[in-house]
Short mmCIF file of C-alpha atoms in Angstrom, two decimals:
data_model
loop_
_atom_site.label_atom_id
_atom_site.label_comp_id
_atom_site.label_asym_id
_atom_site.label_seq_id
_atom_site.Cartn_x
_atom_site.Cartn_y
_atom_site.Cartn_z
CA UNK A 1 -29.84 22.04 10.93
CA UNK A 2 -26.12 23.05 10.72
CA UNK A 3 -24.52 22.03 6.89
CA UNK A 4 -21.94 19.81 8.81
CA UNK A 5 -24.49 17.35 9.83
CA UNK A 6 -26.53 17.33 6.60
CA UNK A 7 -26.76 14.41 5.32
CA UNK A 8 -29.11 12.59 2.64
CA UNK A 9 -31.63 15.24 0.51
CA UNK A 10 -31.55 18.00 2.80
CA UNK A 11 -27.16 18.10 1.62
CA UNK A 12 -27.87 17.66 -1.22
CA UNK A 13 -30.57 19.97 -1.87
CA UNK A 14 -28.23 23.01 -0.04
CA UNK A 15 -25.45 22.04 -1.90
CA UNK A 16 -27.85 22.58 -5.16
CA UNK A 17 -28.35 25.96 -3.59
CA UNK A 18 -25.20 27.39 -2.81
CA UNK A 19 -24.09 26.71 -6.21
CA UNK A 20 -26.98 28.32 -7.73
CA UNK A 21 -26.64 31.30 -5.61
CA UNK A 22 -23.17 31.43 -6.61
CA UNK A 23 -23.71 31.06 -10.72
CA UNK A 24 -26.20 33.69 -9.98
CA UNK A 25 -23.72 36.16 -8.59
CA UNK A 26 -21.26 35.83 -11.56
CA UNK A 27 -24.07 37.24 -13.82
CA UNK A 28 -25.14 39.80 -11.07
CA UNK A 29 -22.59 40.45 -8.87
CA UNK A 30 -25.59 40.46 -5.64
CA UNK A 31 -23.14 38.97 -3.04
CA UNK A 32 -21.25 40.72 -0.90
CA UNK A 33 -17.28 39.43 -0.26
CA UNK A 34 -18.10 38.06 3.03
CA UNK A 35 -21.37 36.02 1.93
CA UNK A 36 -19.06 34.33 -1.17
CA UNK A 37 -16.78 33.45 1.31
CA UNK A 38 -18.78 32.07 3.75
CA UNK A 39 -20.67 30.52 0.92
CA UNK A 40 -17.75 28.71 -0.71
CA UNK A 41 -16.81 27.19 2.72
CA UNK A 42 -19.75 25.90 3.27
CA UNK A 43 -19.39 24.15 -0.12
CA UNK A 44 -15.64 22.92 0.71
CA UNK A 45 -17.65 21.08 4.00
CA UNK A 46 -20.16 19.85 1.98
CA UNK A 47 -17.56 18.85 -0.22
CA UNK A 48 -15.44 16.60 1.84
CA UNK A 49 -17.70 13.84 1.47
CA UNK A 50 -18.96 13.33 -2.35
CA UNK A 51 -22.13 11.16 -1.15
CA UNK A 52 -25.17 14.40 -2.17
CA UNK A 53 -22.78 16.67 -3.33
CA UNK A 54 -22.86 15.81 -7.15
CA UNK A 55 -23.64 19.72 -8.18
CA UNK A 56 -19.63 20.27 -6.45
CA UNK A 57 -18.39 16.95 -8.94
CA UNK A 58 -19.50 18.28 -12.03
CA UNK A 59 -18.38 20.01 -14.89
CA UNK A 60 -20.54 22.46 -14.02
CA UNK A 61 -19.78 23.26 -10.37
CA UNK A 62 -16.07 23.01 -11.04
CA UNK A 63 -16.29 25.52 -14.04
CA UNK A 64 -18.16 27.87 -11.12
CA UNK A 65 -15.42 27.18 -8.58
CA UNK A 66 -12.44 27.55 -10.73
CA UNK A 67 -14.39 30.78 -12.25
CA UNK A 68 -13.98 32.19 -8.59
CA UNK A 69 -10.56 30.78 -7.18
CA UNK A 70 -8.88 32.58 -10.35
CA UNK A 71 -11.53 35.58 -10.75
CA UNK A 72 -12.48 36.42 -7.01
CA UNK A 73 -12.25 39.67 -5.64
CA UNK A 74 -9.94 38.89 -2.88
CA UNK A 75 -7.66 36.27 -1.28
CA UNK A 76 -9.98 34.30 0.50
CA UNK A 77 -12.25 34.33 -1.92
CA UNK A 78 -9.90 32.58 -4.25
CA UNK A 79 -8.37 30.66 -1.62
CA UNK A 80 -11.94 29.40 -0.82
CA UNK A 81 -12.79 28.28 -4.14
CA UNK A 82 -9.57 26.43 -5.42
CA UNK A 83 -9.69 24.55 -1.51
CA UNK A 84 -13.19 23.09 -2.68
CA UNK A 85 -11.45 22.66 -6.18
CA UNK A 86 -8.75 20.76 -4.94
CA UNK A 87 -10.94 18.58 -2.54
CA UNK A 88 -12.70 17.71 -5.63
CA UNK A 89 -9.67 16.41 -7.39
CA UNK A 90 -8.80 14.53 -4.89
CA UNK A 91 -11.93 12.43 -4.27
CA UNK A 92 -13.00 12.18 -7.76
CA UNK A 93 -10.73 11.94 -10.27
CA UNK A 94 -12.40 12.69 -13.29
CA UNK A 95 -12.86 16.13 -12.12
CA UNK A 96 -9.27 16.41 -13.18
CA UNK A 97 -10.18 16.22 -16.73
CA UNK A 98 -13.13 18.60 -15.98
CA UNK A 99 -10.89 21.36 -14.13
CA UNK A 100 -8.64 21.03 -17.66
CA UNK A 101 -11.51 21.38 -19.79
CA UNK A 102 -12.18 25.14 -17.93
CA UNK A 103 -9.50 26.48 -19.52
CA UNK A 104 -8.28 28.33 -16.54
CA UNK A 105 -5.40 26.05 -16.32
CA UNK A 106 -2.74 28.75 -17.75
CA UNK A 107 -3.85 31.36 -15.73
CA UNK A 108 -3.58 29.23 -12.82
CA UNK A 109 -0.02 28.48 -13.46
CA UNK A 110 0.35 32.07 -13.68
CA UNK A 111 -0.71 32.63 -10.27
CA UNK A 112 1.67 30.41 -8.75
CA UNK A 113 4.42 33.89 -8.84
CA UNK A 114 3.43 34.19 -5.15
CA UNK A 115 4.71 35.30 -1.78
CA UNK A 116 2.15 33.70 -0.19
CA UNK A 117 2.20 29.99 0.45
CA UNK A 118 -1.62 28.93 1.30
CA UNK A 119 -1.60 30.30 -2.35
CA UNK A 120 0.95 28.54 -3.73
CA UNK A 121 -0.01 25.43 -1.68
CA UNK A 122 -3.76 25.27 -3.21
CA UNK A 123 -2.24 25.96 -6.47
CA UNK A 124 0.62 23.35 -7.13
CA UNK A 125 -1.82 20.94 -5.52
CA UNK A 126 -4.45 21.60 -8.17
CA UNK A 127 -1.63 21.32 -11.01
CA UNK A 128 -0.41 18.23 -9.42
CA UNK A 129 -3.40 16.65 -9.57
CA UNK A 130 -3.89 17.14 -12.93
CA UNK A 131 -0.58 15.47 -14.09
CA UNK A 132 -2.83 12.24 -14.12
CA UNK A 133 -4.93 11.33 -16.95
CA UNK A 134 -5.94 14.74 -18.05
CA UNK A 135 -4.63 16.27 -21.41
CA UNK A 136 -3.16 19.02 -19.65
CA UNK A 137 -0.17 20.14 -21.74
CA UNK A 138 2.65 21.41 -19.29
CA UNK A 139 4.50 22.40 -22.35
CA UNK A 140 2.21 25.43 -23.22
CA UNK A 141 2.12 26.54 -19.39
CA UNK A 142 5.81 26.42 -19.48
CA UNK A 143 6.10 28.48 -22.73
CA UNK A 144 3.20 30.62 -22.43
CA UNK A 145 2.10 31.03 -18.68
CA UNK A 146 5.45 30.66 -16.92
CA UNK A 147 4.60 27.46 -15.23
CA UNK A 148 8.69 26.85 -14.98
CA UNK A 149 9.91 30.17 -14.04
CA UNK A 150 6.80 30.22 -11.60
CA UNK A 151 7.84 27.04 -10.13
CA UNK A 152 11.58 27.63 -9.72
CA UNK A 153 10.53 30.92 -7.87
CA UNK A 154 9.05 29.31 -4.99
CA UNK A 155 12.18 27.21 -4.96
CA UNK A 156 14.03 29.86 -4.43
CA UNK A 157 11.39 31.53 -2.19
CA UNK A 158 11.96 28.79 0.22
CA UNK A 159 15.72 28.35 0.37
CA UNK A 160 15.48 32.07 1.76
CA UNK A 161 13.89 30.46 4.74
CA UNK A 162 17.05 28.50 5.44
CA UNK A 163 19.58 31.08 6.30
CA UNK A 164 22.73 29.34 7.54
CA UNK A 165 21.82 30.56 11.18
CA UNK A 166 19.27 31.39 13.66
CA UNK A 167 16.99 29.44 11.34
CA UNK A 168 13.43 28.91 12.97
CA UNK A 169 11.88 25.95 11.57
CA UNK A 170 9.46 26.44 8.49
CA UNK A 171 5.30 27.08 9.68
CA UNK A 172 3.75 24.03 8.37
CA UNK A 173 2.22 25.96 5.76
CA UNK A 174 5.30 26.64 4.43
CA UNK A 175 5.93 23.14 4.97
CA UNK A 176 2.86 22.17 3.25
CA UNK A 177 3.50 24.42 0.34
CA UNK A 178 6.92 23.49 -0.41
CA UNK A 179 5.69 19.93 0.15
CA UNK A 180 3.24 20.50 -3.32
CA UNK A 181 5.57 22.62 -5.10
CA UNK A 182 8.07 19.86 -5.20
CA UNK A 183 5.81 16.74 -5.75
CA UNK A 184 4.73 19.27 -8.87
CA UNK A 185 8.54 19.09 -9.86
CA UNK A 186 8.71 15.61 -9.95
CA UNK A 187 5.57 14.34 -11.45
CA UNK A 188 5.53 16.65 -14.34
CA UNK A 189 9.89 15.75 -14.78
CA UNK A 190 9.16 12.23 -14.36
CA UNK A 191 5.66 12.24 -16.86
CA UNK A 192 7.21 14.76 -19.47
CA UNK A 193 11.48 13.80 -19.47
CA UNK A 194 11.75 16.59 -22.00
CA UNK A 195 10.45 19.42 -19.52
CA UNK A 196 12.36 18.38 -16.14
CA UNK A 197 15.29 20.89 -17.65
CA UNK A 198 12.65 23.59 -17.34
CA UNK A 199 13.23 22.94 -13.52
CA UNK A 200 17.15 22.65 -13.39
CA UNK A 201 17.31 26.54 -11.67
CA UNK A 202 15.86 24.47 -9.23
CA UNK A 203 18.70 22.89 -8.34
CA UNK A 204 20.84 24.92 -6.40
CA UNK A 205 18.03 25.47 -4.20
CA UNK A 206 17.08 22.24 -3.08
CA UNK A 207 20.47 21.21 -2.48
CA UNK A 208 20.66 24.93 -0.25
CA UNK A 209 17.49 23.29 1.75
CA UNK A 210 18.66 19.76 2.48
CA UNK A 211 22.52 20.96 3.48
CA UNK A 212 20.79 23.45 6.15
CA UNK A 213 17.23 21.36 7.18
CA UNK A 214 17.19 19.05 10.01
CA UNK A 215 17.56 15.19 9.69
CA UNK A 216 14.15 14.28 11.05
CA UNK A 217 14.37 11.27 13.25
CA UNK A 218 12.43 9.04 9.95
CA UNK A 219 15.19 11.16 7.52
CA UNK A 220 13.51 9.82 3.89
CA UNK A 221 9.91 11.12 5.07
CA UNK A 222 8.15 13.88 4.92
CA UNK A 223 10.01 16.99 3.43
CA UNK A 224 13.08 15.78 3.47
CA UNK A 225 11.60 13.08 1.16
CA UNK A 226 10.00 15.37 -1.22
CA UNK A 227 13.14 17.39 -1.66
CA UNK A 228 15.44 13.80 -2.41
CA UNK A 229 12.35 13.14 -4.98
CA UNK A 230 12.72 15.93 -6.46
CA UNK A 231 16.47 16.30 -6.77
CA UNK A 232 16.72 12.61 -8.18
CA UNK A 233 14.37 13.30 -11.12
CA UNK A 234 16.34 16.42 -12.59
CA UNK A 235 19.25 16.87 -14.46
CA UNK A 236 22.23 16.49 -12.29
CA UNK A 237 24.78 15.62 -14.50
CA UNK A 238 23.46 18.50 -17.39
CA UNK A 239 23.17 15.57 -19.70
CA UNK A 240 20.76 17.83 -21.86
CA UNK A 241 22.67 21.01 -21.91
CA UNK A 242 24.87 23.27 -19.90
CA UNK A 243 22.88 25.09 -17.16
CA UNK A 244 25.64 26.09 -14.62
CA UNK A 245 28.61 27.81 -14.78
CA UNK A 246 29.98 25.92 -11.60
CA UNK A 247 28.60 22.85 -10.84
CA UNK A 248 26.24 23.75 -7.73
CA UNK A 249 26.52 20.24 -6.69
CA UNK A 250 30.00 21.23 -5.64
CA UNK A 251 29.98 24.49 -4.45
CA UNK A 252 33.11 26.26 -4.28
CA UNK A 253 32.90 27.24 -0.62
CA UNK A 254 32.73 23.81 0.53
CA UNK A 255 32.97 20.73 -2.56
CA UNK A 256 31.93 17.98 0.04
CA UNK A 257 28.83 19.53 1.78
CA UNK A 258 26.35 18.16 -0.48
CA UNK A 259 27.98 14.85 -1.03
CA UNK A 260 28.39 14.82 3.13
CA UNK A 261 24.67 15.65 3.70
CA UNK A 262 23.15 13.30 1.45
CA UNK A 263 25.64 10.23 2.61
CA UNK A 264 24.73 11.24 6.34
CA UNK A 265 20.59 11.11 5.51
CA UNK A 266 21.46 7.76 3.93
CA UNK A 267 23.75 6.40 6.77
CA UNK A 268 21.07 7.36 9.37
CA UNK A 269 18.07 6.22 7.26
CA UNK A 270 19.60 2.04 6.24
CA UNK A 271 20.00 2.50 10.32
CA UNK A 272 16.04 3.25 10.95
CA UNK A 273 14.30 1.65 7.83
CA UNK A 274 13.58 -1.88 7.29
CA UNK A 275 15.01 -3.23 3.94
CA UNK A 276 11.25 -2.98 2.26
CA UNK A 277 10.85 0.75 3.57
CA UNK A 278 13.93 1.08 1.56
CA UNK A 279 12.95 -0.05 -1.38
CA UNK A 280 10.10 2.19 -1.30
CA UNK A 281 12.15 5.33 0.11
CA UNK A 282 15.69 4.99 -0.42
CA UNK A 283 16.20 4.52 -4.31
CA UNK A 284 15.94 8.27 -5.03
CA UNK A 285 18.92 8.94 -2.71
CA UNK A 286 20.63 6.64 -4.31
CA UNK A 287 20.46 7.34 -7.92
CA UNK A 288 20.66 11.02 -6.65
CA UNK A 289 24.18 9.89 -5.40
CA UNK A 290 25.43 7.51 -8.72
CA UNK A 291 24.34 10.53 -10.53
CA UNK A 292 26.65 12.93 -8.48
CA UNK A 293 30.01 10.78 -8.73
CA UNK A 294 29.77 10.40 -12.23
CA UNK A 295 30.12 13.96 -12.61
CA UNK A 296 32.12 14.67 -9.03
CA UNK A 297 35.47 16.24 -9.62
CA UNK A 298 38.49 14.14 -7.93
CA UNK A 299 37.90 15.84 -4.50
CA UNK A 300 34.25 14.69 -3.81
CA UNK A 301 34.93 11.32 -5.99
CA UNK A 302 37.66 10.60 -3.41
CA UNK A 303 35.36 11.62 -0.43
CA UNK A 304 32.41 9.31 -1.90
CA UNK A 305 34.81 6.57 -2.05
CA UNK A 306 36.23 7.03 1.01
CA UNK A 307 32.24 7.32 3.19
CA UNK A 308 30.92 4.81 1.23
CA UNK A 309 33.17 1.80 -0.01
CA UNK A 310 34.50 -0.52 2.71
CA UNK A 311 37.39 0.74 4.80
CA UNK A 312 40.66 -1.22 6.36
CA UNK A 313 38.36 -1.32 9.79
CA UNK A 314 36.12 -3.29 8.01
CA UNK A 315 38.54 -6.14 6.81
CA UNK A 316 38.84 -7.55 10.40
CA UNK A 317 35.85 -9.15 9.49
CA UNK A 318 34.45 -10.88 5.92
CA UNK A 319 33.00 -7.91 4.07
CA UNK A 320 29.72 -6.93 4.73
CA UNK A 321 29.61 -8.24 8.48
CA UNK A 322 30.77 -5.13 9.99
CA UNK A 323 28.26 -1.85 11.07
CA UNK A 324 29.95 0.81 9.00
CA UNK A 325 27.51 2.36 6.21
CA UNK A 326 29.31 0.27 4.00
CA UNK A 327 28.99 -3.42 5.07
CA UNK A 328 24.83 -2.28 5.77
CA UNK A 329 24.55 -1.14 1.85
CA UNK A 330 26.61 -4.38 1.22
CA UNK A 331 24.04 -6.48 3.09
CA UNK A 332 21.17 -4.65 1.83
CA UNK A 333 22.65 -5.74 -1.46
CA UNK A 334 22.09 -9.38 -0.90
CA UNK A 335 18.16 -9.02 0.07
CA UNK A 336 15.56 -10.46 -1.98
CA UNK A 337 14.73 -6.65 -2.91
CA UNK A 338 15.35 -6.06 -6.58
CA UNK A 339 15.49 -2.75 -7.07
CA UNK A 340 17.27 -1.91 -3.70
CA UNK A 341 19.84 -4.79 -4.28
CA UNK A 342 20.52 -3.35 -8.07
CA UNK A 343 21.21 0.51 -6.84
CA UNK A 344 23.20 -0.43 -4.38
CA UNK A 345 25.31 -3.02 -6.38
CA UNK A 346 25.31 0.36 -9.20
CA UNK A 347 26.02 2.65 -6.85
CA UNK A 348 29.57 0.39 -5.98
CA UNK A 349 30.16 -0.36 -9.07
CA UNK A 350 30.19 3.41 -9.81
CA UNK A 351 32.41 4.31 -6.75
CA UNK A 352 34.70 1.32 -8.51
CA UNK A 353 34.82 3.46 -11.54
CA UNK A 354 32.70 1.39 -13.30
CA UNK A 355 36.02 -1.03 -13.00
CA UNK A 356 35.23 -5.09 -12.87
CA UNK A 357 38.62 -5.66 -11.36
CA UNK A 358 38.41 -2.76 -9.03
CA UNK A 359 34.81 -3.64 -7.87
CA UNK A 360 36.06 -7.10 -6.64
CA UNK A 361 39.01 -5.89 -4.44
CA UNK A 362 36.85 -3.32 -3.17
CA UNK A 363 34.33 -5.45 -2.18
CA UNK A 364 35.25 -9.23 -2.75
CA UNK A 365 34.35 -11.74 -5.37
CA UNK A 366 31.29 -12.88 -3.33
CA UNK A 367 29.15 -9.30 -3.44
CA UNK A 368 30.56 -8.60 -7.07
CA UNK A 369 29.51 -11.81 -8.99
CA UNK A 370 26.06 -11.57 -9.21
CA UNK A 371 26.26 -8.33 -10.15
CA UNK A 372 28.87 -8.83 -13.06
CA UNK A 373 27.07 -11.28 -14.02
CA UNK A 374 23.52 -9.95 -14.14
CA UNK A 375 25.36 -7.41 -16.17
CA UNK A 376 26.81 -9.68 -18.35
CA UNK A 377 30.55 -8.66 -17.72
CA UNK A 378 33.30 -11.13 -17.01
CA UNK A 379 35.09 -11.68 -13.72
CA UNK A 380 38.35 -10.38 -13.92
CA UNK A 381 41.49 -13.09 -14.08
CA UNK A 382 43.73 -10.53 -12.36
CA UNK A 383 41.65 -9.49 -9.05
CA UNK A 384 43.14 -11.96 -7.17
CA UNK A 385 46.48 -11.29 -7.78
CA UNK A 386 46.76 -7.76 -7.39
CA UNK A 387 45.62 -8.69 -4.29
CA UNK A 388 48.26 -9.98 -3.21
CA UNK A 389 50.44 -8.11 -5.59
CA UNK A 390 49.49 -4.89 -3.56
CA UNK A 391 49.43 -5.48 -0.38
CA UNK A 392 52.08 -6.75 2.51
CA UNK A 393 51.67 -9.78 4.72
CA UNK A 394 49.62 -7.82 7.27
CA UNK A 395 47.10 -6.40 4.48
CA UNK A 396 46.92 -8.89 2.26
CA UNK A 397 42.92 -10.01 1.26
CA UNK A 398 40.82 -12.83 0.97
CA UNK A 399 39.27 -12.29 -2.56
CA UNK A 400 36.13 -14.03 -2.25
CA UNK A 401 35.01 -12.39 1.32
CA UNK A 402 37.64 -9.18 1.18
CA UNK A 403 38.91 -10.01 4.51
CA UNK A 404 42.72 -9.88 6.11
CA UNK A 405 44.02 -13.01 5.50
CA UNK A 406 45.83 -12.29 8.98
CA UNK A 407 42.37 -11.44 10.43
CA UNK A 408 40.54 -14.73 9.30
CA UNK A 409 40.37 -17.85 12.20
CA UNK A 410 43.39 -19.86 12.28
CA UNK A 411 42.39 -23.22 12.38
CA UNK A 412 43.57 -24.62 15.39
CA UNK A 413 43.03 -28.45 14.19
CA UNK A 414 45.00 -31.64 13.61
CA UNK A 415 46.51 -30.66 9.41
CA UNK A 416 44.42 -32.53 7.28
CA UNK A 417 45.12 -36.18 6.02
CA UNK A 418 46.23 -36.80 1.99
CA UNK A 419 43.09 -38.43 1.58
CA UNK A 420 41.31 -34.78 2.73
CA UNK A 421 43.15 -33.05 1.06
CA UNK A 422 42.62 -35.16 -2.02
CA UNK A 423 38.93 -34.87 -1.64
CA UNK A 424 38.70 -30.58 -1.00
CA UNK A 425 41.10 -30.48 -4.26
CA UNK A 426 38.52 -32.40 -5.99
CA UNK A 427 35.39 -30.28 -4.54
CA UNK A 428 36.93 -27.22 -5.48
CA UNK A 429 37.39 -28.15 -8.93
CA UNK A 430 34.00 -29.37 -9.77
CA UNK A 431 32.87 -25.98 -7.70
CA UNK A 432 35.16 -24.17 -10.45
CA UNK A 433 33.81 -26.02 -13.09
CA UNK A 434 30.16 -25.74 -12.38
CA UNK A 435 30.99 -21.84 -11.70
CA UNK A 436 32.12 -21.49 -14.97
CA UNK A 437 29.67 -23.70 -16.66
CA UNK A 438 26.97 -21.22 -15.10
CA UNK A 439 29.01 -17.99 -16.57
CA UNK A 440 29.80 -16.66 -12.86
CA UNK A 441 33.94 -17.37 -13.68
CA UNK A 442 35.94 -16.54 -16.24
CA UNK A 443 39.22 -17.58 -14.37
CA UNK A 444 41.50 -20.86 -15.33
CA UNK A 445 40.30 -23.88 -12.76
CA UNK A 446 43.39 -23.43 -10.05
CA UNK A 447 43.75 -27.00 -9.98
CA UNK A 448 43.92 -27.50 -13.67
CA UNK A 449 46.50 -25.05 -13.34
CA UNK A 450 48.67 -26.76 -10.78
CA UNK A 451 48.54 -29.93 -13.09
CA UNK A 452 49.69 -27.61 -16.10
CA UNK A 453 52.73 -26.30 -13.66
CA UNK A 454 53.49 -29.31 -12.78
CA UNK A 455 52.91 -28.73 -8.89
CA UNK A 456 51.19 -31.79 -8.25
CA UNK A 457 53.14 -34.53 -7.31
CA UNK A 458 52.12 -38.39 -8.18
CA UNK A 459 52.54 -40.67 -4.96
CA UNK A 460 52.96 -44.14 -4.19
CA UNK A 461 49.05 -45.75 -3.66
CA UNK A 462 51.08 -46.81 -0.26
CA UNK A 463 51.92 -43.45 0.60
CA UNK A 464 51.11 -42.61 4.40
CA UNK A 465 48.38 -40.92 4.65
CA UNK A 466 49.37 -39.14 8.36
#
């Protein structure tokens, strides 16, 4: 019977076997290369499927396995063994705990200086893996087995592959590879904050990768994804120490290309995604990008500003209601989302310069309240009139919705009677009232105001009311 159909006893009692024959060939050395090999893959098939393979999803049988993956002769010996390690992992995860308890964990790490990348696939998958629940400590394989420098080198290993031309596209195990390395990166930055600086050399290469990769036609999947991950969880704005002595976020031979890349992923991916694939996918992006203009000299601060906070163009219309990137993040803003609606609300803030009074004339009372509010600062008395302080007759703005005043619907109507106008003066001042009440204004009631400037005028109850 061939080992892929096995099922039931006869699986499990070859399984039993293979393992035996293999503890028996650490102590006497009786197999030849190609017998181990074809021996652990017979044990990674058997292993795909835990159901009779419990000798494979023990302490034992891992403590065999890992003996070999680190310890075997040649490559596919090792690469054999940590395959069926890995699968292992996977399926069962308290063979995470059981891998750790080895010890082979630190030379392991060590292995992952490679310059091949089924080996450093099988390798940061292992180590990714046991990021969860295990008390593997990533400290120690940083200081002591080079886990970091390791780590950084594939990094850099793979931004070789993305020379700025004739670039072929990467083999998928490449892919695949790079894919683990990087998923390593962020678990173990986002599980340990104190070791993601361990990974900052990092940097420079991911952001080499994304300027020269591809926009796949889903732009936050696949590696493209992992690399945005990755880039979001590290130290961007070298809050934790000087790494750089230029900013590789802003390269000298180009300052924008990074800050254009990652706006044009994020422009082509709010025009694919629904709003809840965003929230799942997008977030990185975006802190990736708050992080960057905080630190952005004035050059890329000017150019996030200008690709990402509403333009003239967009003021024919109430803000928002256009299809330039900005009016989609400004609608995305409003969904019942939280933590899309909060990043992106951040994110404008930021471009505002963290400003209350600049927020609202760059994007209109209406988007800015809630988030003011939420954040527990005031709405400024003074947006409104540098409104129209600032600008002409033909650019003058609509504070609540941002839009030309010269571009909004004339209403083409009979004027209103007193007695309408009597009743919108009182709506509008209970509105104010009840806005204020609720903390959303901080702004004098306009029509207490007029009473105060003596700009109303008391008429005659007989007073015509056409």
């Amino acid at each position: 019977m061939a080992f892929l159909q096995m099922q039931g006893t006869a699986k499990l009692q070859q399984v039993t076997q293979l393992l035996k024959s293999l503890e028996k060939d650490l102590q006497e050395n009786n197999l030849s290369t190609a017998d181990r090999v074809q021996t652990l893959l017979q044990l990674r098939q058997h292993g795909t499927n835990p159901t009779n393979a419990e000798p494979i999803y023990s302490q034992n049988g891992v403590n065999t396995l890992v003996r070999y993956g680190v310890e075997g002769e040649t490559p596919d010996v090792r690469r054999a063994a940590l395959r069926c390690v890995a699968n292992a992992l996977l399926l069962d995860p308290k063979m995470r705990q059981a891998f750790v308890d080895t010890g082979y964990s630190g030379k392991l790490a060590e292995k992952l200086k490679t310059e091949d990348s089924e080996d450093e696939m099988v390798t940061s998958r292992i180590l990714f893996y046991a990021t969860y629940n295990t008390t593997l400590d990533f400290k120690d394989l940083i200081k002591s087995h080079a886990l970091g420098e390791n780590v950084n080198y594939q990094l850099s290993r793979h931004a070789k592959q993305f020379p700025k031309s004739g670039r072929k596209p990467l083999s998928q195990m490449d892919e695949l590879a790079l894919s683990d390395t990087l998923k390593l990166i962020y678990n173990i930055s986002k599980i340990f904050p104190d070791l993601a600086t361990e990974f900052s050399p990092s940097i420079p290469h991911i952001l080499k990768i994304i300027c020269r990769i591809d926009i796949p036609s889903k732009p936050l999947d696949g590696l493209v994804g992992g690399l945005l991950n990755a880039l979001s969880i590290l130290d961007l704005e070298e809050k934790k120490g000087k790494v750089f002595e230029s900013s590789p976020l802003f390269p000298t031979f180009d300052n924008n290309c990074n800050v254009d890349k990652l706006i044009s992923i994020l422009d082509q991916a709010i025009s694919i995604y629904s709003p809840q694939e965003l929230e799942a996918a997008a977030i990185p992006l975006l802190y990736s990008l708050i992080a960057i203009h905080e630190v952005a000299p004035d050059g890329p601060r000017k150019r996030m500003q200008l690709l990402l906070l509403p333009e003239d163009t967009d003021r024919s219309l109430p803000i928002g209601q256009s299809e330039t990137l900005s009016s989609k993040l400004l609608k995305l803003s409003t969904s019942h989302f939280a933590n899309l609606k909060v990043t992106i609300s951040e994110l404008m803030f930021v471009l505002s310069d963290k400003d209350a009074e600049k927020l609202t004339k760059n994007i209109g009372y209406g988007f800015a309240a809630g988030f003011l509010a939420a954040r527990g600062i005031e709405m400024p008395q003074s947006a409104s009139e540098s409104y129209s302080a600032e600008d002409g007759p033909e650019t003058a703005r609509n504070p609540i919705t941002g839009q030309r005043w010269a571009a909004e619907p004339q209403d083409s109507g009979p004027p209103m009677t007193m007695e309408e106008k009597e009743r919108e003066a009182e709506r509008l001042f209970v509105l104010f009232e009840r806005a204020k009440a609720n903390g959303l204004l901080n702004v004098e009631n306009p029509v207490t105001q007029a009473l105060h400037e003596g700009r109303f005028e008391e008429l005659p109850d007989d007073t015509d009311s056409d």
